[in-house]
mmCIF file of C-alpha atoms in Angstrom:
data_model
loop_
_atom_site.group_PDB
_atom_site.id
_atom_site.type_symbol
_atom_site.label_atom_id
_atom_site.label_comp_id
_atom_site.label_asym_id
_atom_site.label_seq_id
_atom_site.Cartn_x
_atom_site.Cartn_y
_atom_site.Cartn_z
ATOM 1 C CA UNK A 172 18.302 33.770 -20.718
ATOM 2 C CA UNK A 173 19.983 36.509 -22.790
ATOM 3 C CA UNK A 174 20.191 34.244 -26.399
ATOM 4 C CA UNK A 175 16.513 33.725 -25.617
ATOM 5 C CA UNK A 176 15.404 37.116 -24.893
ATOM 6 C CA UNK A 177 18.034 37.714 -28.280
ATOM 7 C CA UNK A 178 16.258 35.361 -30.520
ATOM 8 C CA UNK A 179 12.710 36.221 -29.521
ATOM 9 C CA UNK A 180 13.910 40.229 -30.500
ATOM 10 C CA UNK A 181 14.988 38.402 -33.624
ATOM 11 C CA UNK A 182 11.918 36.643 -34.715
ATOM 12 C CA UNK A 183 9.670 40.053 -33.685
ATOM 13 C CA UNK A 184 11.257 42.079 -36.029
ATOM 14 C CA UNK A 185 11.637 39.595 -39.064
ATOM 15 C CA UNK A 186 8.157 39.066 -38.304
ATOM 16 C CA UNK A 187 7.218 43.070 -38.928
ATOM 17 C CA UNK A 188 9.612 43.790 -41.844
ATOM 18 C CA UNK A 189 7.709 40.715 -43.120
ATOM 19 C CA UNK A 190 4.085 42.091 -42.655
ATOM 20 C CA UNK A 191 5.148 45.727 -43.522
ATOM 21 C CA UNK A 192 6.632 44.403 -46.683
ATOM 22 C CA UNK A 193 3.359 42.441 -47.521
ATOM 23 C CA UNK A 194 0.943 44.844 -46.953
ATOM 24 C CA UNK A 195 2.412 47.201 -49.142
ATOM 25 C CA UNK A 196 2.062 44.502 -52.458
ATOM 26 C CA UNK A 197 -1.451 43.238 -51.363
ATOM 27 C CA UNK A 198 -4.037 44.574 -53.783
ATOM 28 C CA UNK A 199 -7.105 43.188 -53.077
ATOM 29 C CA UNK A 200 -9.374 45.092 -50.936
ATOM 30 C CA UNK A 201 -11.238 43.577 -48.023
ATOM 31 C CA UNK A 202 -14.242 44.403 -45.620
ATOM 32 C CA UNK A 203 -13.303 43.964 -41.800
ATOM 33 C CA UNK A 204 -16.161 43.065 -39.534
ATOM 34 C CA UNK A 205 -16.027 44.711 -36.345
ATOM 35 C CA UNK A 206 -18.702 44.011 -34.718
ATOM 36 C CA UNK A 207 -18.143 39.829 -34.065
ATOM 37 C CA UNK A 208 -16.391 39.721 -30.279
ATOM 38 C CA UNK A 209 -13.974 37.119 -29.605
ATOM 39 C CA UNK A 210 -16.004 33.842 -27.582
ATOM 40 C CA UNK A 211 -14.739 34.286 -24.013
ATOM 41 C CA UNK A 212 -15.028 31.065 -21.668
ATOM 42 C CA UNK A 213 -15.692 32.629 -17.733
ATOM 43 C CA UNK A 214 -14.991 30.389 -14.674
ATOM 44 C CA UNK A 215 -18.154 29.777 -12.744
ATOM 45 C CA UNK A 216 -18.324 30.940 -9.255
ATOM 46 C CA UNK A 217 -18.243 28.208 -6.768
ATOM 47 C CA UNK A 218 -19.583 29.638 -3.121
ATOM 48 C CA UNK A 219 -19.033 28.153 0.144
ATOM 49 C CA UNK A 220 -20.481 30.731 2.313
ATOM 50 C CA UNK A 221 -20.840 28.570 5.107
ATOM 51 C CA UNK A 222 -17.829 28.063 7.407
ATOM 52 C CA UNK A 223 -19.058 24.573 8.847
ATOM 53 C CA UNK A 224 -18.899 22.872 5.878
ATOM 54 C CA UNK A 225 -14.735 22.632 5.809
ATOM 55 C CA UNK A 226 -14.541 22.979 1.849
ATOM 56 C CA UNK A 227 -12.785 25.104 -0.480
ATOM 57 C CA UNK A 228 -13.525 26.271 -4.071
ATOM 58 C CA UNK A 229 -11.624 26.151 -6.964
ATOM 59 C CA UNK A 230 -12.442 27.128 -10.631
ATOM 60 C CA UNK A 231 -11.263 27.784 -13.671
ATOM 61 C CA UNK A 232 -11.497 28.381 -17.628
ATOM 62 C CA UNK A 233 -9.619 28.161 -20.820
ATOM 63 C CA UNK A 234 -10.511 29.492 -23.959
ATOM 64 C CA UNK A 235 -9.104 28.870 -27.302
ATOM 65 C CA UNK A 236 -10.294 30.810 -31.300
ATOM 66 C CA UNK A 237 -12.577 27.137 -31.302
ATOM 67 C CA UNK A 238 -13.512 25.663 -27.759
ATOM 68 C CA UNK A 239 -13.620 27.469 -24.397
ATOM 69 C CA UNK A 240 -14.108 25.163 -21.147
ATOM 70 C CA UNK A 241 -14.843 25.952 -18.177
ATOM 71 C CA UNK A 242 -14.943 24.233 -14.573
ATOM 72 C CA UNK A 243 -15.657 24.496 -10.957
ATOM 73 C CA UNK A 244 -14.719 21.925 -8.334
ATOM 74 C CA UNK A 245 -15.283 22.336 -4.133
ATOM 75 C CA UNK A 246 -12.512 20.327 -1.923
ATOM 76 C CA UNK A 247 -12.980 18.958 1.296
ATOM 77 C CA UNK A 248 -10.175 19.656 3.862
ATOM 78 C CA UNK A 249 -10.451 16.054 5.994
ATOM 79 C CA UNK A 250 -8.385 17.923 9.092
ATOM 80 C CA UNK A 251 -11.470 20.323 9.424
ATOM 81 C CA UNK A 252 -13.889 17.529 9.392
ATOM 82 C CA UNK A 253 -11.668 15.247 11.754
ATOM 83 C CA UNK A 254 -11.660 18.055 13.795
ATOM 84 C CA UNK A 255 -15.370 19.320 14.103
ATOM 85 C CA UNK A 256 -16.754 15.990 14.585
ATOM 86 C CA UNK A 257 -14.062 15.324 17.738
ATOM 87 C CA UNK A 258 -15.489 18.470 19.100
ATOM 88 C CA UNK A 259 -19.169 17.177 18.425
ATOM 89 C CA UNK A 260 -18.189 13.979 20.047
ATOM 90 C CA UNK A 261 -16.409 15.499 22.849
ATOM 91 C CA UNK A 262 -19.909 17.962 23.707
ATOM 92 C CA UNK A 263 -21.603 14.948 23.434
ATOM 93 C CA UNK A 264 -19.721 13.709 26.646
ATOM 94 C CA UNK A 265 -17.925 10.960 24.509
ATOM 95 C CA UNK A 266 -14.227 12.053 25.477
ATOM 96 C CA UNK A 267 -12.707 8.633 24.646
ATOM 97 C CA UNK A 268 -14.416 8.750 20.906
ATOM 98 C CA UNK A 269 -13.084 12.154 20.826
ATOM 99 C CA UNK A 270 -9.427 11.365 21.159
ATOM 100 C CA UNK A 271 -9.792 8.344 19.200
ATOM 101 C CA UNK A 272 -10.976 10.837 16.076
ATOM 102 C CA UNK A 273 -8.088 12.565 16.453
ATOM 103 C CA UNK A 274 -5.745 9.528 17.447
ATOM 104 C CA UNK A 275 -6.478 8.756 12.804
ATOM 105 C CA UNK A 276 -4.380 11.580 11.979
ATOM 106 C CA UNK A 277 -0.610 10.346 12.114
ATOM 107 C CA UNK A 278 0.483 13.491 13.849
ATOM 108 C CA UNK A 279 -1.541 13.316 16.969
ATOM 109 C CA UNK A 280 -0.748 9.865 17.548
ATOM 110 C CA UNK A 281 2.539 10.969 17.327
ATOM 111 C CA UNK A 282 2.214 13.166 19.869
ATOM 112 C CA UNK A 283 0.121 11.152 21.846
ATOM 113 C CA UNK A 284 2.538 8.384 22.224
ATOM 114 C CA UNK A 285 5.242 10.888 22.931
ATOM 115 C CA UNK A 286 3.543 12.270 25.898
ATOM 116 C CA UNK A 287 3.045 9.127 27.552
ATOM 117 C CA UNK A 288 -0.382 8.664 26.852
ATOM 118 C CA UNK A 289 -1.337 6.271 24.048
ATOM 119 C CA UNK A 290 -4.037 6.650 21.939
ATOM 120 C CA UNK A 291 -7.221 4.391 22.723
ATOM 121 C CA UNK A 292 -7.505 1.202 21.260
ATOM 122 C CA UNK A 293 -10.494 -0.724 20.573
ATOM 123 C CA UNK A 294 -12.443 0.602 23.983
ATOM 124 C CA UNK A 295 -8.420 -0.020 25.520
ATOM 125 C CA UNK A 296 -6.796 2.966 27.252
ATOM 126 C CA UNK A 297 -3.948 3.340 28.977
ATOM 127 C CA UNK A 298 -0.986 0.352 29.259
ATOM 128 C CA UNK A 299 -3.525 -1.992 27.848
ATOM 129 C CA UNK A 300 -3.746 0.211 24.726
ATOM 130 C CA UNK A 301 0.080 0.502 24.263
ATOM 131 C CA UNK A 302 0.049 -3.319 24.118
ATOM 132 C CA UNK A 303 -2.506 -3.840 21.962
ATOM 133 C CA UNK A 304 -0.742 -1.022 19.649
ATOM 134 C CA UNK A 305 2.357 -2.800 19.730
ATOM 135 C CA UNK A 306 0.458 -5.986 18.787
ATOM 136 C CA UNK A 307 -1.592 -4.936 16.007
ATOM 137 C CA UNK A 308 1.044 -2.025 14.047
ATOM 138 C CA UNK A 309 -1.131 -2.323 10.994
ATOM 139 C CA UNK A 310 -3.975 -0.547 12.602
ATOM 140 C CA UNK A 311 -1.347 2.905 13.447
ATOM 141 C CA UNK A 312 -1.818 5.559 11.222
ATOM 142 C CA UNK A 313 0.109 5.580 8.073
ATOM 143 C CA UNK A 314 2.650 8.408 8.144
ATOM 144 C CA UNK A 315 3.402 7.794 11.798
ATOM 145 C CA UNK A 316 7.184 8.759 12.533
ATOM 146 C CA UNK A 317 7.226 7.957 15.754
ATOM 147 C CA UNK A 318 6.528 4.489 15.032
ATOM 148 C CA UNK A 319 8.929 3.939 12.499
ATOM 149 C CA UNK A 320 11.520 4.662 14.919
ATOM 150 C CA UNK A 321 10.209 2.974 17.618
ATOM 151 C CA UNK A 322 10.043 -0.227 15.690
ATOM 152 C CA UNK A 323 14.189 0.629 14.321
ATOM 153 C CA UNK A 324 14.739 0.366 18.006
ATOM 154 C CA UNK A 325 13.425 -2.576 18.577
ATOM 155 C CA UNK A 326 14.802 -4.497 15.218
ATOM 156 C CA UNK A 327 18.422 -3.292 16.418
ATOM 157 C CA UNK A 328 17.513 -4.855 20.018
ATOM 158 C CA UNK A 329 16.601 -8.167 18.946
ATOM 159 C CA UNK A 330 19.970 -8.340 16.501
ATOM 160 C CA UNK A 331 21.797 -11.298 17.621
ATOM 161 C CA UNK A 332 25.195 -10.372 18.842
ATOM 162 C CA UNK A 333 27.843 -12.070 16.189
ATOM 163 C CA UNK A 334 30.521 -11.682 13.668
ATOM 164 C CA UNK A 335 30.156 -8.806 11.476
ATOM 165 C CA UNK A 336 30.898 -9.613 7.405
ATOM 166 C CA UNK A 337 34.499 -7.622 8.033
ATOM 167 C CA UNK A 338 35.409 -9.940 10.940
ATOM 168 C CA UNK A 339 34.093 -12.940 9.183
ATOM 169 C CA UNK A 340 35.927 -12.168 5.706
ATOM 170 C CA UNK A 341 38.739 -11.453 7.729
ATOM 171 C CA UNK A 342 38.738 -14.989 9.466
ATOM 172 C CA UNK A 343 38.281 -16.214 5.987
ATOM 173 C CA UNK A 344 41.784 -14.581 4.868
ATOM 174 C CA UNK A 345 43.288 -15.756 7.599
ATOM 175 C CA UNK A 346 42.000 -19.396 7.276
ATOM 176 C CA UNK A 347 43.089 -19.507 3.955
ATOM 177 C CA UNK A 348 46.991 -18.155 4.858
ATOM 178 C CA UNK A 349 47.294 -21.162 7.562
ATOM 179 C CA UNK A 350 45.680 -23.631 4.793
ATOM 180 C CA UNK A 351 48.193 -22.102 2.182
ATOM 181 C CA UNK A 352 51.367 -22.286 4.560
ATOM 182 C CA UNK A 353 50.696 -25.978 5.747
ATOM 183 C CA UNK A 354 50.048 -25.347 8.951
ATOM 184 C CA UNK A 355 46.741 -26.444 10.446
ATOM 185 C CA UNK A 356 44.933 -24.436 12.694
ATOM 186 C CA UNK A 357 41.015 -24.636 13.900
ATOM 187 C CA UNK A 358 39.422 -21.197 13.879
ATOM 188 C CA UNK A 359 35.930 -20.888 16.043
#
């Protein structure tokens, strides 16, 4: 950080002996023009007044000697939405359409599964829900931890007890020995 700061010291005064040593040979006189103001490009203003809209507003601008560009943008925030319309669902008396808003974000099913009560499936609740879950894993969210682990479990259940690849390389040695010292041996 210190050659850098060093060399930029550098450059800034090369660069004014230069301009001090130019001005003083430069003979030819010139007008300046004072009254031209440098283009400025100014980033709109994008409003969102209204708080039931769930957006945000960005903007900006970037000006150059030539071109100056400017832009505005809103973005939605898909929580808020996922979140108003369960409560509009919900007033509206539909409780199980309410959860099952909810129930697309990864986090509440999460936590749904956790506390014992699995998110509704296809007009399912309840036990008949967890099964159908657990037979269609395509339809979870995507980001759902829970599930990953769950399904780890359940891969390390179904492993077929056996020889691991030590024990079985090890049998192999040993195979080999009785082979190599005459002796004949059968090895399950």
């Amino acid at each position: 950080m210190r050659t850098l700061f060093f060399v930029l010291c550098f450059i800034l005064v090369v660069g004014a002996i230069t301009s001090a040593k130019g001005a003083d040979t430069n003979t030819v006189s010139s007008t300046v023009v004072t009254n031209n103001t440098p283009p400025t490009a100014n980033a709109p203003s994008v409003v969102v007044n209204n708080s039931d809209i769930c957006k945000t507003a960005a903007s900006t601008a970037v000006q150059t000697q030539i071109l100056g560009v400017a832009t505005g943008i809103t973005i939605t925030d898909e929580n808020c939405e996922r979140i108003k319309l369960s409560r509009s669902l919900y007033s509206m008396g539909m409780k199980v359409a309410a959860v099952s808003t909810l129930c697309a974000d990864p986090r509440v099913w999460d936590a749904m599964y956790m506390a014992g009560t699995v998110c509704p499936y296809m007009g399912s609740i309840g036990d008949e829900a967890r099964q159908k879950w657990e037979e269609n894993p395509d339809m979870i969210p995507e980001g759902s931890e829970v599930y990953k682990k769950v399904e780890l479990v359940k891969l390390e259940e179904n492993k077929k007890p056996g020889l691991t690849d030590g024990q079985k390389f090890a049998k192999f040695v040993l195979f080999g020995m009785a082979m190599h010292s005459g002796i004949v041996a059968f090895f399950p």
